[in-house]
Amino acid sequence: MPKRTGAAYVVTTTRHYKGRVYHSHLLRRSYREGGKVRNETLGNLSHLPEPLIAMIHRSLKGETFVPLGEAFTIVRSQPHGHVDAVQRMMARLGLPGVIAGKPCRERDIVLALIAARVLDPRTKLATTRSWGTTTLADTFGVTWADEQDCYAAMDWLLMRQDRIQKKLAARHLKADGLVLYDLSSSYFEGTTCPLARRGYSRDGRRGTLQVNYGLMTDDRGCPVAVTVHEGNTADPTTLMPEITRVKDDFGITQFVMVGDRGMISSTAIAALRDQGGIDWITALRSASIRALVEDKTLQPDLSLPAAWPVDERNLAEITHPDYPGERLVACRNPQLTSLRAHKRAALLQATEEDLAKIAARIAAGRLKGQDKIGVAVGRVINRYKMAKHMSVTITDTSLTFVRKTDAIAAEAALDGMYIIRTSVPAERLDAACCVRHYKSLSQVERAFRSMKTVDLKVRPIHHRLSDRVRAHIFLCMLAYYVEWHLKEAWRELLFADEDQAAKATRDPVAPAERSAAAKAKVARRHHEDGTPIHSFPTLLTELATIVRNTGHAAGNACCTSAEEGAPTFTVTTQSNPLQRRAMDLIDQLVV
């Protein structure tokens, strides 16, 4: 009998029996015999799993199946989740519209630079070399940009700085509210920038060229504006231009300026009185506090008016004719008192021990001459900053020293004492609130710390043109604006205190303490569901494990890679519950 040939196929039959439905899958083949088409059953497939039956059915129709690992080729894998989080927060804040109303290539580059500063701060050249290692360049559409494009975008951004800061001020500053302002500095690499000057270094880099910049925030520490100054600019000289900016540029005629004792000086207060509508909260310098103690306005031991009963209070409000129209809030921090007394005793002991070593060298004849002895003594005195507390007598052959007990006692009387100075009436702010608002300057200091060292790394500054330096620092401020809101949105996921309302009821003078819930979070290091609690950098690292894979189909006869023109596709790894929660919190943030 001749061999039968013909196409095989799968036939599925259905029958109903006693209320149940039965399916049968038969492998059949058609063939011709005597001019007629006949069917032959080759086997019963009903016992096989449904997916395998479907695969046999499709295979007989001409589809080809290959092992999954050979079906496609991954040509690129890029960390994506952290980029997506930053881009999502920018969109939530409406930052693209704040920077420019209409899309343009400069805006795209600026947004990419801000994101890169949050995620991986580097020089502009290094940024353009590295941002292709993540999805950042693709996400912001700047794969084509090089460092020269970045410089041009920075120049474009600087021209829009005033408009951008007006938008931020309109969003975050309010009439009769608080405005926090402070000045910091960062050192330079290079010597040609006109802004670079030697001045008081807040980085501890004495003798280096630096630039100063003042940061303005709202009462929460959210950045609103930044101004760049030459490195030798004194703090008080920057204040009045900022007052004018808030009144004239931002359109806020009544507000409370909060600044430290070096910023809002007596000279600045005299100028503020003429402004009208501007109140201030600052603190007295040590010399002014000492004068109040000497004229018996304050008791040295408790920092209270002499007429007040002696008790355990650590805060009292006083007035003085030298400060007309102002309130003075005297504070005494017992913990700070003990700390400063201990530190001073340790420094005095170290000074005396080193001076005793010099005296022994003189007695042994190994050190002679008043000038050489003076140099050695000067090194010790300057190292420990105890010249004001030591009386030193030097001759060609001797050294004697003794403590200035009166000076030490006078300084000890002021240990732990500080006085808040404000023009805000008591009906608007009580004494405790004045202290809390002055301490809120720590929010600005936290911003400086984040911008300079922890996250954004504004320093060292490599630019040599003044406008590029200004644009660089403004770019860092915008990056901190995004980071600040990310940290606010992620409080529950970070080692952060979620009970912010409790700050209004805590002792304003005592050292700040975290809530019980925050301490418990730090102690257990995990959430109740077992997921780890993160710092800001480690949470970004966790999000970066969400990867976008780019691949193309294998077996393309014309192309072997995506670069040669093969059609590509992207697949993003599935996020875990923690990563999904982080994204949800961004979407829920109220701006």
PDB file of N, CA, C and O in Angstrom, residues 502-538:
ATOM      1  N   ALA A 502       5.156  67.704  66.357  1.00  0.00           N
ATOM      2  CA  ALA A 502       5.618  67.694  67.741  1.00  0.00           C
ATOM      3  C   ALA A 502       6.658  68.770  68.017  1.00  0.00           C
ATOM      4  O   ALA A 502       6.880  69.136  69.177  1.00  0.00           O
ATOM      5  N   LYS A 503       7.301  69.289  66.981  1.00  0.00           N
ATOM      6  CA  LYS A 503       8.310  70.328  67.179  1.00  0.00           C
ATOM      7  C   LYS A 503       7.716  71.567  67.840  1.00  0.00           C
ATOM      8  O   LYS A 503       8.409  72.288  68.560  1.00  0.00           O
ATOM      9  N   ALA A 504       6.438  71.828  67.587  1.00  0.00           N
ATOM     10  CA  ALA A 504       5.800  73.026  68.127  1.00  0.00           C
ATOM     11  C   ALA A 504       5.513  72.922  69.614  1.00  0.00           C
ATOM     12  O   ALA A 504       5.176  73.930  70.247  1.00  0.00           O
ATOM     13  N   THR A 505       5.635  71.729  70.198  1.00  0.00           N
ATOM     14  CA  THR A 505       5.324  71.546  71.613  1.00  0.00           C
ATOM     15  C   THR A 505       6.539  71.162  72.448  1.00  0.00           C
ATOM     16  O   THR A 505       6.440  71.081  73.671  1.00  0.00           O
ATOM     17  N   ARG A 506       7.682  70.922  71.814  1.00  0.00           N
ATOM     18  CA  ARG A 506       8.864  70.538  72.565  1.00  0.00           C
ATOM     19  C   ARG A 506       9.499  71.755  73.228  1.00  0.00           C
ATOM     20  O   ARG A 506       9.268  72.894  72.837  1.00  0.00           O
ATOM     21  N   ASP A 507      10.330  71.493  74.214  1.00  0.00           N
ATOM     22  CA  ASP A 507      11.081  72.553  74.882  1.00  0.00           C
ATOM     23  C   ASP A 507      11.947  73.263  73.844  1.00  0.00           C
ATOM     24  O   ASP A 507      12.813  72.638  73.223  1.00  0.00           O
ATOM     25  N   PRO A 508      11.745  74.557  73.640  1.00  0.00           N
ATOM     26  CA  PRO A 508      12.496  75.238  72.574  1.00  0.00           C
ATOM     27  C   PRO A 508      13.971  75.427  72.895  1.00  0.00           C
ATOM     28  O   PRO A 508      14.774  75.639  71.987  1.00  0.00           O
ATOM     29  N   VAL A 509      14.339  75.379  74.185  1.00  0.00           N
ATOM     30  CA  VAL A 509      15.720  75.644  74.569  1.00  0.00           C
ATOM     31  C   VAL A 509      16.549  74.368  74.627  1.00  0.00           C
ATOM     32  O   VAL A 509      17.709  74.360  74.231  1.00  0.00           O
ATOM     33  N   ALA A 510      15.957  73.298  75.106  1.00  0.00           N
ATOM     34  CA  ALA A 510      16.693  72.039  75.243  1.00  0.00           C
ATOM     35  C   ALA A 510      17.137  71.532  73.873  1.00  0.00           C
ATOM     36  O   ALA A 510      16.540  71.871  72.848  1.00  0.00           O
ATOM     37  N   PRO A 511      18.193  70.728  73.844  1.00  0.00           N
ATOM     38  CA  PRO A 511      18.627  70.161  72.569  1.00  0.00           C
ATOM     39  C   PRO A 511      17.496  69.394  71.895  1.00  0.00           C
ATOM     40  O   PRO A 511      16.709  68.715  72.556  1.00  0.00           O
ATOM     41  N   ALA A 512      17.407  69.518  70.591  1.00  0.00           N
ATOM     42  CA  ALA A 512      16.331  68.867  69.845  1.00  0.00           C
ATOM     43  C   ALA A 512      16.442  67.354  69.978  1.00  0.00           C
ATOM     44  O   ALA A 512      17.532  66.778  69.898  1.00  0.00           O
ATOM     45  N   GLU A 513      15.305  66.728  70.196  1.00  0.00           N
ATOM     46  CA  GLU A 513      15.245  65.286  70.290  1.00  0.00           C
ATOM     47  C   GLU A 513      14.238  64.738  69.294  1.00  0.00           C
ATOM     48  O   GLU A 513      13.218  65.370  69.025  1.00  0.00           O
ATOM     49  N   ARG A 514      14.529  63.574  68.770  1.00  0.00           N
ATOM     50  CA  ARG A 514      13.612  62.927  67.851  1.00  0.00           C
ATOM     51  C   ARG A 514      12.452  62.333  68.628  1.00  0.00           C
ATOM     52  O   ARG A 514      12.566  62.042  69.828  1.00  0.00           O
ATOM     53  N   SER A 515      11.339  62.164  67.945  1.00  0.00           N
ATOM     54  CA  SER A 515      10.167  61.578  68.585  1.00  0.00           C
ATOM     55  C   SER A 515      10.432  60.117  68.943  1.00  0.00           C
ATOM     56  O   SER A 515      11.383  59.493  68.444  1.00  0.00           O
ATOM     57  N   ALA A 516       9.582  59.574  69.818  1.00  0.00           N
ATOM     58  CA  ALA A 516       9.731  58.176  70.212  1.00  0.00           C
ATOM     59  C   ALA A 516       9.602  57.247  69.007  1.00  0.00           C
ATOM     60  O   ALA A 516      10.316  56.241  68.897  1.00  0.00           O
ATOM     61  N   ALA A 517       8.695  57.583  68.093  1.00  0.00           N
ATOM     62  CA  ALA A 517       8.520  56.762  66.899  1.00  0.00           C
ATOM     63  C   ALA A 517       9.779  56.771  66.034  1.00  0.00           C
ATOM     64  O   ALA A 517      10.171  55.743  65.470  1.00  0.00           O
ATOM     65  N   ALA A 518      10.424  57.941  65.908  1.00  0.00           N
ATOM     66  CA  ALA A 518      11.643  58.033  65.108  1.00  0.00           C
ATOM     67  C   ALA A 518      12.782  57.245  65.752  1.00  0.00           C
ATOM     68  O   ALA A 518      13.561  56.581  65.063  1.00  0.00           O
ATOM     69  N   LYS A 519      12.881  57.310  67.090  1.00  0.00           N
ATOM     70  CA  LYS A 519      13.923  56.541  67.772  1.00  0.00           C
ATOM     71  C   LYS A 519      13.692  55.042  67.592  1.00  0.00           C
ATOM     72  O   LYS A 519      14.645  54.272  67.408  1.00  0.00           O
ATOM     73  N   ALA A 520      12.421  54.630  67.669  1.00  0.00           N
ATOM     74  CA  ALA A 520      12.108  53.212  67.472  1.00  0.00           C
ATOM     75  C   ALA A 520      12.453  52.777  66.054  1.00  0.00           C
ATOM     76  O   ALA A 520      12.943  51.660  65.828  1.00  0.00           O
ATOM     77  N   LYS A 521      12.208  53.656  65.094  1.00  0.00           N
ATOM     78  CA  LYS A 521      12.537  53.330  63.705  1.00  0.00           C
ATOM     79  C   LYS A 521      14.036  53.114  63.536  1.00  0.00           C
ATOM     80  O   LYS A 521      14.477  52.177  62.864  1.00  0.00           O
ATOM     81  N   VAL A 522      14.826  53.981  64.161  1.00  0.00           N
ATOM     82  CA  VAL A 522      16.284  53.845  64.071  1.00  0.00           C
ATOM     83  C   VAL A 522      16.750  52.570  64.755  1.00  0.00           C
ATOM     84  O   VAL A 522      17.669  51.882  64.277  1.00  0.00           O
ATOM     85  N   ALA A 523      16.106  52.225  65.879  1.00  0.00           N
ATOM     86  CA  ALA A 523      16.535  51.048  66.640  1.00  0.00           C
ATOM     87  C   ALA A 523      16.253  49.750  65.897  1.00  0.00           C
ATOM     88  O   ALA A 523      17.100  48.846  65.862  1.00  0.00           O
ATOM     89  N   ARG A 524      15.088  49.635  65.286  1.00  0.00           N
ATOM     90  CA  ARG A 524      14.744  48.359  64.639  1.00  0.00           C
ATOM     91  C   ARG A 524      15.266  48.251  63.211  1.00  0.00           C
ATOM     92  O   ARG A 524      15.427  47.155  62.690  1.00  0.00           O
ATOM     93  N   ARG A 525      15.487  49.396  62.540  1.00  0.00           N
ATOM     94  CA  ARG A 525      16.100  49.430  61.206  1.00  0.00           C
ATOM     95  C   ARG A 525      15.267  48.764  60.117  1.00  0.00           C
ATOM     96  O   ARG A 525      15.731  48.634  58.988  1.00  0.00           O
ATOM     97  N   HIS A 526      14.101  48.315  60.441  1.00  0.00           N
ATOM     98  CA  HIS A 526      13.211  47.702  59.458  1.00  0.00           C
ATOM     99  C   HIS A 526      11.771  48.154  59.720  1.00  0.00           C
ATOM    100  O   HIS A 526      11.392  48.450  60.854  1.00  0.00           O
ATOM    101  N   HIS A 527      10.992  48.185  58.655  1.00  0.00           N
ATOM    102  CA  HIS A 527       9.571  48.445  58.802  1.00  0.00           C
ATOM    103  C   HIS A 527       8.874  47.195  59.342  1.00  0.00           C
ATOM    104  O   HIS A 527       9.475  46.118  59.424  1.00  0.00           O
ATOM    105  N   GLU A 528       7.615  47.354  59.704  1.00  0.00           N
ATOM    106  CA  GLU A 528       6.873  46.229  60.264  1.00  0.00           C
ATOM    107  C   GLU A 528       6.736  45.073  59.275  1.00  0.00           C
ATOM    108  O   GLU A 528       6.609  43.914  59.677  1.00  0.00           O
ATOM    109  N   ASP A 529       6.749  45.385  57.982  1.00  0.00           N
ATOM    110  CA  ASP A 529       6.643  44.315  56.980  1.00  0.00           C
ATOM    111  C   ASP A 529       7.987  43.672  56.653  1.00  0.00           C
ATOM    112  O   ASP A 529       8.077  42.813  55.768  1.00  0.00           O
ATOM    113  N   GLY A 530       9.046  44.093  57.358  1.00  0.00           N
ATOM    114  CA  GLY A 530      10.357  43.494  57.155  1.00  0.00           C
ATOM    115  C   GLY A 530      11.247  44.199  56.161  1.00  0.00           C
ATOM    116  O   GLY A 530      12.436  43.871  56.061  1.00  0.00           O
ATOM    117  N   THR A 531      10.730  45.161  55.412  1.00  0.00           N
ATOM    118  CA  THR A 531      11.556  45.890  54.450  1.00  0.00           C
ATOM    119  C   THR A 531      12.491  46.838  55.189  1.00  0.00           C
ATOM    120  O   THR A 531      12.122  47.407  56.219  1.00  0.00           O
ATOM    121  N   PRO A 532      13.699  47.023  54.692  1.00  0.00           N
ATOM    122  CA  PRO A 532      14.669  47.861  55.412  1.00  0.00           C
ATOM    123  C   PRO A 532      14.325  49.339  55.338  1.00  0.00           C
ATOM    124  O   PRO A 532      13.737  49.810  54.370  1.00  0.00           O
ATOM    125  N   ILE A 533      14.702  50.059  56.390  1.00  0.00           N
ATOM    126  CA  ILE A 533      14.608  51.513  56.393  1.00  0.00           C
ATOM    127  C   ILE A 533      15.897  52.054  55.782  1.00  0.00           C
ATOM    128  O   ILE A 533      16.990  51.561  56.069  1.00  0.00           O
ATOM    129  N   HIS A 534      15.774  53.081  54.971  1.00  0.00           N
ATOM    130  CA  HIS A 534      16.903  53.547  54.165  1.00  0.00           C
ATOM    131  C   HIS A 534      17.327  54.957  54.538  1.00  0.00           C
ATOM    132  O   HIS A 534      16.560  55.730  55.118  1.00  0.00           O
ATOM    133  N   SER A 535      18.552  55.283  54.171  1.00  0.00           N
ATOM    134  CA  SER A 535      18.962  56.677  54.037  1.00  0.00           C
ATOM    135  C   SER A 535      18.604  57.119  52.621  1.00  0.00           C
ATOM    136  O   SER A 535      18.244  56.297  51.775  1.00  0.00           O
ATOM    137  N   PHE A 536      18.735  58.420  52.355  1.00  0.00           N
ATOM    138  CA  PHE A 536      18.394  58.904  51.021  1.00  0.00           C
ATOM    139  C   PHE A 536      19.263  58.273  49.937  1.00  0.00           C
ATOM    140  O   PHE A 536      18.733  57.775  48.923  1.00  0.00           O
ATOM    141  N   PRO A 537      20.593  58.212  50.099  1.00  0.00           N
ATOM    142  CA  PRO A 537      21.410  57.579  49.039  1.00  0.00           C
ATOM    143  C   PRO A 537      21.107  56.098  48.849  1.00  0.00           C
ATOM    144  O   PRO A 537      21.072  55.606  47.719  1.00  0.00           O
ATOM    145  N   THR A 538      20.882  55.369  49.949  1.00  0.00           N
ATOM    146  CA  THR A 538      20.647  53.933  49.778  1.00  0.00           C
ATOM    147  C   THR A 538      19.282  53.655  49.157  1.00  0.00           C
ATOM    148  O   THR A 538      19.114  52.652  48.460  1.00  0.00           O
TER     149      THR A 538
END
